[in-house]
Amino acid sequence: MSLTIYFDCFAGAAGDMIVGSLLDLGADLEQLHRDLSLLPVSGYRIAVDRIHKMHLTGAKFQVIVAD
């Protein structure tokens, strides 16, 4: 199965916004955790929350860095 996604970023889009939208579309969060664990990087965690603003809902993706 092939899937094409178009982003209409007339005002720009940050990486956290793109990852949040992909998770909202059904990307596997556990697979993202597994893939990120392969990187030689430490001292961070990721968080995904459901947010509601006005009449819209979506996934808020955050990378939280340890001090």
Backbone as a chain_set.jsonl record, in Angstrom:
{"seq": "MSLTIYFDCFAGAAGDMIVGSLLDLGADLEQLHRDLSLLPVSGYRIAVDRIHKMHLTGAKFQVIVAD", "coords": {"N": [[0.846, -1.185, 0.0], [0.544, 2.175, -0.827], [1.101, 5.472, 0.312], [0.452, 8.875, 0.167], [1.251, 11.975, 1.483], [0.414, 15.316, 1.787], [1.71, 18.343, 2.869], [0.544, 21.465, 3.573], [2.169, 24.033, 4.112], [1.87, 26.914, 4.509], [2.468, 28.844, 6.381], [4.694, 27.864, 7.515], [6.16, 25.061, 9.288], [6.997, 23.321, 12.159], [9.251, 20.746, 13.32], [8.194, 19.307, 15.529], [5.499, 19.749, 15.163], [5.005, 18.431, 12.767], [5.675, 15.749, 13.413], [3.757, 15.327, 15.428], [1.401, 15.524, 13.88], [1.716, 13.317, 12.188], [1.616, 11.242, 14.069], [-0.99, 11.603, 14.89], [-2.255, 10.761, 12.601], [-1.887, 8.093, 12.748], [0.649, 6.958, 12.994], [2.987, 4.752, 14.54], [3.621, 5.024, 17.861], [5.157, 3.489, 19.625], [6.956, 2.296, 17.864], [8.313, 4.562, 17.052], [9.604, 5.191, 19.483], [11.305, 2.924, 19.636], [12.874, 3.291, 17.321], [14.11, 5.76, 17.889], [15.649, 5.003, 20.059], [17.792, 3.796, 18.894], [19.509, 5.756, 18.149], [22.583, 7.48, 18.892], [22.131, 9.133, 21.272], [21.329, 10.695, 24.333], [19.625, 11.628, 27.417], [17.098, 12.743, 27.072], [13.528, 12.775, 26.744], [10.418, 11.788, 25.252], [7.171, 13.169, 24.812], [3.705, 12.785, 24.33], [0.683, 14.319, 23.977], [-2.879, 14.795, 24.023], [-4.43, 17.606, 22.726], [-6.726, 20.35, 22.928], [-7.874, 23.026, 21.187], [-9.829, 25.734, 20.755], [-12.034, 24.691, 18.402], [-10.59, 22.575, 17.515], [-8.719, 19.516, 17.668], [-5.764, 17.687, 18.506], [-2.556, 15.958, 18.328], [0.004, 16.697, 20.528], [3.341, 16.826, 20.275], [6.323, 16.503, 22.064], [9.764, 17.04, 22.768], [11.58, 16.541, 25.548], [14.281, 17.794, 27.205], [16.795, 16.79, 29.421], [18.32, 18.53, 32.167]], "CA": [[0.0, 0.0, 0.0], [1.288, 3.422, -0.927], [0.405, 6.59, 0.925], [1.047, 10.176, -0.098], [0.767, 13.013, 2.394], [0.795, 16.665, 1.392], [1.676, 19.351, 3.917], [0.364, 22.817, 3.057], [2.827, 24.807, 5.17], [1.915, 28.3, 4.059], [3.052, 29.66, 7.44], [5.784, 27.097, 8.093], [5.826, 23.935, 10.159], [8.138, 22.849, 12.939], [9.356, 19.296, 13.382], [7.259, 18.752, 16.501], [4.162, 19.811, 14.569], [4.916, 17.379, 11.754], [5.619, 14.458, 14.105], [2.435, 15.258, 16.057], [0.374, 15.244, 12.877], [1.885, 11.937, 11.746], [1.086, 10.394, 15.137], [-2.449, 11.739, 14.812], [-2.706, 9.979, 11.452], [-1.774, 6.67, 13.046], [2.021, 6.452, 13.124], [3.156, 3.934, 15.73], [4.443, 5.694, 18.864], [6.137, 2.527, 20.141], [8.002, 2.166, 16.844], [9.115, 5.787, 17.155], [10.474, 4.98, 20.644], [12.338, 1.945, 19.267], [13.781, 3.905, 16.357], [14.906, 6.784, 18.564], [16.604, 4.349, 20.959], [18.952, 3.397, 18.09], [20.389, 6.917, 17.979], [23.558, 7.647, 19.977], [21.746, 10.359, 21.963], [20.666, 10.414, 25.607], [19.263, 12.822, 28.175], [15.839, 13.314, 26.613], [12.355, 11.905, 26.677], [9.386, 12.366, 24.401], [5.823, 13.171, 25.391], [2.626, 13.03, 23.382], [-0.564, 14.626, 24.68], [-4.009, 15.285, 23.229], [-4.764, 18.989, 23.07], [-7.955, 20.904, 22.35], [-7.836, 24.48, 21.065], [-11.035, 26.17, 20.06], [-12.808, 23.544, 17.931], [-9.651, 21.62, 16.937], [-7.967, 18.634, 18.555], [-4.601, 17.113, 17.844], [-1.491, 15.41, 19.154], [1.121, 17.606, 20.788], [4.568, 16.064, 20.441], [7.378, 17.292, 22.675], [11.02, 16.445, 23.188], [11.97, 17.179, 26.792], [15.709, 17.567, 27.406], [17.223, 16.863, 30.823], [19.303, 19.591, 32.46]], "C": [[0.886, 1.241, 0.0], [0.44, 4.552, -0.363], [1.175, 7.862, 0.61], [0.409, 11.197, 0.819], [1.294, 14.349, 1.888], [0.666, 17.583, 2.594], [1.565, 20.713, 3.249], [0.875, 23.769, 4.128], [2.984, 26.262, 4.762], [2.536, 29.223, 5.093], [4.198, 28.926, 8.133], [5.268, 25.949, 8.948], [7.093, 23.487, 10.866], [8.112, 21.325, 13.002], [8.39, 18.667, 14.363], [5.83, 18.757, 15.968], [3.973, 18.697, 13.546], [4.828, 16.011, 12.405], [4.263, 14.284, 14.79], [1.346, 14.925, 15.064], [0.488, 13.817, 12.349], [1.378, 10.955, 12.8], [-0.436, 10.435, 15.147], [-3.025, 10.909, 13.666], [-2.544, 8.475, 11.654], [-0.378, 6.109, 13.081], [2.17, 5.779, 14.484], [4.125, 4.591, 16.714], [5.503, 4.741, 19.414], [7.267, 2.311, 19.136], [8.897, 3.392, 16.846], [10.079, 5.68, 18.328], [11.62, 4.029, 20.296], [13.358, 2.559, 18.314], [14.684, 4.953, 17.007], [15.949, 6.168, 19.49], [17.854, 3.879, 20.209], [19.94, 4.541, 17.893], [21.363, 7.026, 19.149], [23.333, 8.964, 20.734], [21.061, 9.958, 23.262], [20.281, 11.729, 26.273], [17.991, 13.495, 27.697], [14.729, 12.279, 26.804], [11.34, 12.576, 25.772], [8.045, 12.238, 25.11], [4.825, 13.479, 24.286], [1.346, 13.202, 24.176], [-1.635, 15.024, 23.672], [-4.309, 16.704, 23.676], [-6.039, 19.398, 22.342], [-7.811, 22.423, 22.358], [-9.002, 24.892, 20.179], [-11.822, 24.922, 19.662], [-11.913, 22.457, 17.326], [-9.001, 20.757, 18.014], [-6.783, 18.067, 17.784], [-3.601, 16.568, 18.837], [-0.394, 16.461, 19.304], [2.346, 16.749, 21.114], [5.638, 16.977, 21.014], [8.611, 16.438, 22.925], [11.468, 17.229, 24.41], [13.424, 16.79, 27.075], [16.031, 17.735, 28.884], [18.252, 17.972, 30.993], [20.692, 19.039, 32.408]], "O": [[1.86, 1.325, 0.749], [-0.778, 4.583, -0.538], [2.394, 7.919, 0.766], [-0.814, 11.28, 0.925], [2.482, 14.487, 1.596], [-0.368, 17.599, 3.263], [2.416, 21.071, 2.436], [0.104, 24.255, 4.955], [4.099, 26.777, 4.68], [3.075, 30.272, 4.74], [4.624, 29.324, 9.217], [4.085, 25.886, 9.284], [8.135, 23.297, 10.238], [7.079, 20.699, 12.766], [7.819, 17.613, 14.081], [5.042, 17.868, 16.289], [2.904, 18.091, 13.47], [4.003, 15.19, 12.006], [3.681, 13.201, 14.736], [0.456, 14.13, 15.364], [-0.528, 13.172, 12.089], [0.774, 9.939, 12.455], [-1.09, 9.42, 15.386], [-4.148, 10.413, 13.754], [-3.005, 7.679, 10.837], [-0.214, 4.894, 13.19], [1.548, 6.195, 15.461], [5.318, 4.7, 16.431], [6.639, 5.156, 19.645], [8.422, 2.16, 19.533], [10.109, 3.277, 16.663], [11.25, 6.037, 18.196], [12.775, 4.301, 20.625], [14.563, 2.371, 18.48], [15.876, 5.025, 16.71], [17.018, 6.746, 19.688], [18.873, 3.594, 20.837], [21.086, 4.311, 17.509], [21.005, 6.697, 20.28], [24.232, 9.8, 20.823], [20.298, 8.992, 23.291], [20.574, 12.807, 25.756], [17.819, 14.698, 27.894], [14.975, 11.088, 26.995], [11.395, 13.786, 25.55], [7.822, 11.32, 25.899], [5.07, 14.321, 23.422], [0.969, 12.329, 24.957], [-1.325, 15.532, 22.594], [-4.43, 16.971, 24.872], [-6.376, 18.862, 21.286], [-7.644, 23.031, 23.415], [-9.135, 24.463, 19.033], [-12.238, 24.165, 20.54], [-12.412, 21.525, 16.697], [-8.763, 21.214, 19.132], [-6.809, 17.982, 16.557], [-3.779, 16.7, 20.048], [0.071, 17.036, 18.32], [2.366, 16.035, 22.117], [5.846, 18.087, 20.524], [8.505, 15.257, 23.255], [11.709, 18.434, 24.33], [13.753, 15.608, 27.171], [15.597, 18.695, 29.521], [18.973, 18.306, 30.053], [21.656, 19.773, 32.626]]}, "num_chains": 1, "name": "protein.A"}
